Amino acid sequence: MTILSSDNRTIITEFILLGFRNLPELQILLFLVFLVIYIVTMSGNILIVALVVADQHLHTPMYFFLGNLSCLETCYTSTILPRLLASLLTGDRTISVSGCFAQFYCFGSLATTECYLLAVMSYDRYLAICKPLRYAALMNGRLCLQLSAGSWLSGFLTCVITMWFLSQLTFCAPNEIDHFFCDFSPMLKLSCSDTSMITLVSFILAFLDLPCPFLLTVTSYVCIIATILRIPSTTGRQKAFSTCSSHLIVVTLFYGTLMTVYLLPKTNTLKALNKVFSVFYTVLTPMLNPLIYSLRNKEVKEALRKVIR
């Protein structure tokens, strides 16, 4: 739907998410693939949350944060995949401007929360490995709740600022977004308002929300690896590294694809692969997280065996 403004500009009230329209012969196959991914993602992450809540052996800071991450991934996937599945099945790719704003807010808030949560989880591993004697006293229940709540609040509150500036913009034709979900940059390109202020604000917030947690995560793992290398026995090094290897894989997958999409220069090759990399951090990473943690973690596997028995 479009509205003609007083200065003869066509104001749009809905967007068209082009998604994978350039692959018409693969629409049904893509629908089935994404449906399986969605079912596996939801089942795996809900199972992790249920195990962490039900099993007393998993009532530790590390698994408390893992439960938070799995809960986040469940919401994260549900902001994007149901809408994508509906468009692949019905062919209806339209979404209202307000609906697009809502999807972007949920996606942006949860992605930011994940950055902070991964940093918190790396700090937890740092204390466990580098300061084992003081770990129980430092990482107590109160601090766990504060770090978890701080991660969620930081994610949702910082995105409120971006959303306020975004809501002040007017969007003009054409109304086609060359993506499978409502992302910030593709939406901004369709605005016929002055976007200099929101660009500056989003850059400042992005600097706080991405590099800062990432640097904290990297610093924690530099200290962890240095401590592990000082352990004299091979068995001790393997045991220490096994407690953080799952988290390190998840961090590498998440930040690797996220930075490829948002921080690298937009060359023609990267533009063509943008949707592919976006699928990695929005769809595949939430599916792989519970598999990585369950396959590489003895406590989670033992809790799962108890449930099966």
XYZ file of C-alpha atoms in Angstrom:
309
model
C 0.000 0.000 0.000
C 1.296 3.502 -0.859
C 0.197 7.038 -0.010
C 0.945 10.158 -2.073
C 2.305 12.937 0.139
C 1.770 16.676 -0.353
C 5.145 17.035 -2.110
C 4.234 14.247 -4.574
C 6.459 11.643 -2.944
C 5.099 8.107 -2.689
C 5.045 7.210 1.009
C 4.985 3.449 1.605
C 3.170 1.685 4.454
C 4.504 -1.806 3.770
C 7.711 -3.441 2.606
C 8.339 -6.420 0.344
C 10.975 -8.808 1.684
C 12.497 -10.275 -1.465
C 14.154 -13.094 0.472
C 15.073 -15.939 -1.889
C 12.776 -14.866 -4.713
C 15.608 -15.312 -7.215
C 15.384 -19.089 -6.609
C 11.763 -19.827 -7.622
C 12.383 -23.498 -8.359
C 13.778 -24.065 -4.826
C 10.986 -22.442 -2.783
C 9.462 -25.737 -1.561
C 12.875 -27.250 -0.855
C 13.941 -24.128 1.068
C 10.673 -24.241 3.021
C 11.303 -27.863 4.050
C 14.951 -27.179 4.945
C 14.128 -24.124 7.081
C 11.183 -25.951 8.688
C 13.462 -28.820 9.779
C 16.043 -26.307 11.055
C 13.344 -24.452 13.030
C 12.019 -27.667 14.620
C 15.544 -28.861 15.521
C 16.496 -25.418 16.904
C 13.399 -25.098 19.074
C 13.585 -28.700 20.311
C 17.310 -28.540 21.097
C 17.236 -25.214 22.933
C 14.051 -26.001 24.878
C 15.611 -29.333 25.882
C 18.740 -27.537 27.171
C 16.592 -25.147 29.236
C 14.540 -28.064 30.622
C 17.697 -30.022 31.563
C 19.284 -27.018 33.289
C 16.095 -26.402 35.303
C 15.401 -30.066 36.154
C 18.863 -31.507 36.892
C 20.427 -30.484 40.219
C 23.938 -31.186 38.892
C 23.457 -28.415 36.322
C 22.560 -25.760 38.900
C 25.894 -23.976 38.482
C 26.759 -20.549 37.037
C 28.000 -22.015 33.733
C 24.740 -23.873 33.079
C 22.640 -20.992 34.366
C 24.134 -18.818 31.608
C 23.791 -21.675 29.102
C 20.071 -21.857 29.962
C 19.820 -18.114 29.341
C 21.571 -18.512 25.986
C 19.245 -21.340 24.922
C 16.188 -19.316 25.951
C 17.523 -16.381 23.940
C 18.171 -18.572 20.872
C 14.579 -19.847 21.021
C 13.248 -16.276 20.876
C 15.919 -15.180 18.371
C 14.976 -17.872 15.843
C 11.257 -17.255 16.327
C 11.571 -13.600 15.282
C 12.795 -14.556 11.796
C 12.012 -18.120 10.731
C 8.174 -18.224 11.088
C 7.838 -15.150 8.831
C 10.335 -16.605 6.341
C 8.522 -19.969 6.302
C 5.174 -18.268 5.678
C 6.566 -16.276 2.733
C 8.182 -19.383 1.193
C 4.951 -21.360 1.521
C 2.395 -18.743 0.419
C 4.529 -16.468 -1.765
C 3.287 -13.420 0.198
C 6.392 -11.360 0.938
C 4.712 -8.167 2.141
C 5.165 -6.915 5.689
C 3.819 -3.687 7.185
C 6.258 -0.964 8.209
C 5.251 -1.381 11.871
C 5.635 -5.162 11.554
C 9.088 -4.660 10.054
C 10.021 -2.327 12.920
C 8.824 -4.920 15.452
C 10.862 -7.690 13.804
C 13.976 -5.527 13.658
C 13.582 -4.471 17.316
C 13.255 -8.073 18.511
C 16.118 -9.246 16.306
C 18.409 -6.330 17.235
C 17.667 -6.598 20.963
C 18.269 -10.345 21.070
C 21.452 -10.146 18.949
C 22.824 -7.429 21.258
C 21.843 -9.461 24.329
C 23.709 -12.450 22.877
C 26.882 -10.352 22.507
C 26.744 -9.407 26.187
C 25.731 -12.906 27.296
C 28.631 -14.532 25.438
C 30.965 -12.019 27.118
C 29.492 -12.912 30.527
C 29.940 -16.631 29.806
C 33.583 -16.082 28.848
C 34.124 -14.083 32.069
C 32.596 -16.990 34.012
C 35.081 -19.412 32.365
C 37.912 -16.959 33.108
C 37.091 -16.972 36.826
C 36.668 -20.768 36.880
C 40.027 -21.473 35.237
C 42.202 -18.510 36.247
C 40.871 -18.016 39.791
C 39.530 -21.470 40.795
C 39.966 -21.009 44.552
C 37.890 -17.817 44.598
C 35.422 -18.857 41.881
C 32.577 -19.949 44.170
C 32.817 -16.764 46.221
C 33.111 -14.439 43.223
C 30.538 -16.016 40.899
C 27.741 -16.334 43.453
C 24.016 -16.544 42.769
C 23.464 -12.812 43.154
C 26.206 -11.892 40.655
C 24.864 -14.492 38.185
C 21.419 -12.882 38.303
C 22.875 -9.375 37.969
C 25.035 -10.310 34.962
C 22.174 -12.142 33.276
C 19.637 -9.345 33.890
C 22.205 -6.741 32.807
C 22.761 -8.552 29.503
C 19.030 -8.724 28.724
C 18.334 -5.122 29.785
C 21.332 -3.748 27.872
C 20.168 -5.457 24.695
C 16.574 -4.278 24.846
C 17.223 -0.751 26.142
C 19.933 0.206 23.625
C 17.687 -0.878 20.754
C 14.902 1.410 22.061
C 17.110 4.400 21.157
C 17.630 3.149 17.603
C 13.915 2.395 17.238
C 12.924 5.909 18.318
C 15.102 7.459 15.596
C 13.916 4.871 13.081
C 10.275 5.651 13.802
C 10.871 9.321 12.864
C 11.860 8.395 9.308
C 9.609 8.457 6.255
C 9.956 5.641 3.721
C 9.412 6.165 0.012
C 9.113 3.908 -3.006
C 10.579 1.524 -4.022
C 9.589 -0.619 -1.067
C 11.607 -3.770 -1.798
C 14.095 -5.008 0.806
C 16.632 -7.401 -0.695
C 16.804 -9.584 2.413
C 14.822 -12.346 4.143
C 14.213 -10.280 7.302
C 14.007 -6.613 8.309
C 17.592 -5.542 8.924
C 18.795 -2.027 9.701
C 20.852 -1.106 6.609
C 18.364 -2.363 3.967
C 15.543 -0.436 5.682
C 17.618 2.745 5.936
C 18.266 2.689 2.189
C 14.511 3.070 1.548
C 14.149 6.199 3.672
C 13.614 9.555 1.970
C 14.330 11.447 5.237
C 17.676 12.738 6.488
C 19.413 9.662 7.961
C 22.642 11.319 9.155
C 21.572 11.451 12.832
C 20.332 7.844 13.035
C 23.479 6.686 11.207
C 25.665 8.422 13.810
C 23.611 7.113 16.753
C 23.564 3.559 15.404
C 27.346 3.682 14.844
C 27.947 4.740 18.472
C 25.571 2.067 19.818
C 27.035 -0.583 17.519
C 30.532 0.296 18.792
C 29.346 -0.219 22.389
C 27.329 -3.351 21.673
C 29.701 -5.298 19.414
C 33.424 -4.470 19.861
C 33.222 -3.958 23.663
C 31.719 -7.386 24.524
C 33.912 -8.959 21.830
C 37.092 -7.449 23.327
C 36.041 -8.629 26.801
C 35.503 -12.122 25.383
C 38.873 -12.124 23.588
C 40.675 -10.810 26.692
C 39.078 -13.525 28.848
C 40.191 -16.250 26.447
C 43.729 -14.862 26.151
C 43.997 -15.125 29.955
C 42.373 -18.585 29.922
C 44.740 -19.951 27.260
C 47.774 -18.450 29.039
C 46.674 -20.128 32.296
C 46.012 -23.474 30.580
C 49.465 -23.468 28.951
C 51.050 -23.048 32.402
C 49.401 -26.246 33.696
C 52.214 -28.855 33.874
C 50.239 -32.041 33.093
C 48.684 -32.833 29.710
C 45.595 -34.283 31.410
C 45.134 -31.095 33.417
C 45.403 -28.945 30.287
C 42.885 -31.102 28.428
C 40.443 -31.026 31.343
C 40.711 -27.245 31.700
C 40.300 -26.631 27.972
C 37.308 -29.002 27.728
C 35.321 -26.771 30.108
C 35.495 -23.804 27.717
C 35.975 -25.355 24.254
C 32.210 -25.524 23.539
C 31.764 -21.850 24.372
C 34.801 -20.904 22.268
C 33.304 -22.666 19.214
C 29.964 -20.868 19.703
C 31.707 -17.476 20.075
C 33.782 -18.070 16.917
C 30.709 -19.041 14.863
C 28.598 -16.116 16.089
C 31.156 -13.315 15.861
C 32.785 -14.665 12.701
C 29.593 -14.479 10.630
C 28.313 -11.308 12.374
C 31.478 -9.362 11.601
C 31.573 -10.651 8.026
C 28.070 -9.225 7.439
C 28.347 -5.904 9.297
C 32.002 -4.854 9.536
C 33.766 -5.957 6.361
C 33.677 -3.604 3.326
C 30.706 -4.214 1.026
C 32.480 -5.568 -2.066
C 30.428 -7.123 -4.870
C 31.427 -10.623 -3.765
C 30.421 -10.002 -0.129
C 27.139 -8.377 -1.202
C 26.265 -11.527 -3.109
C 27.117 -13.690 -0.081
C 25.433 -11.390 2.457
C 22.260 -13.506 2.692
C 24.309 -16.684 3.059
C 26.327 -15.280 5.972
C 23.116 -13.875 7.505
C 21.600 -17.368 7.407
C 24.608 -18.597 9.398
C 24.226 -16.273 12.404
C 20.415 -15.968 12.393
C 19.439 -19.559 11.551
C 22.300 -22.062 11.735
C 24.125 -20.826 14.857
C 21.020 -21.112 17.105
C 20.534 -24.670 15.792
C 24.183 -25.668 16.303
C 24.560 -24.232 19.839
C 22.624 -26.981 21.698
C 24.331 -29.653 19.550
C 27.781 -28.252 20.342
C 27.091 -28.013 24.075
C 25.420 -31.430 24.339
C 27.972 -33.334 22.232
C 31.030 -31.791 23.897
C 29.790 -31.644 27.487
C 29.779 -34.659 29.816
C 27.373 -33.141 32.358
C 24.762 -32.295 29.701
C 25.085 -35.764 28.133
C 24.708 -37.403 31.557
C 21.609 -35.309 32.332
C 20.174 -36.289 28.940
C 20.823 -39.997 29.657
C 18.936 -39.669 32.942
C 15.939 -38.171 31.146
C 15.998 -40.920 28.494
C 16.217 -43.620 31.186
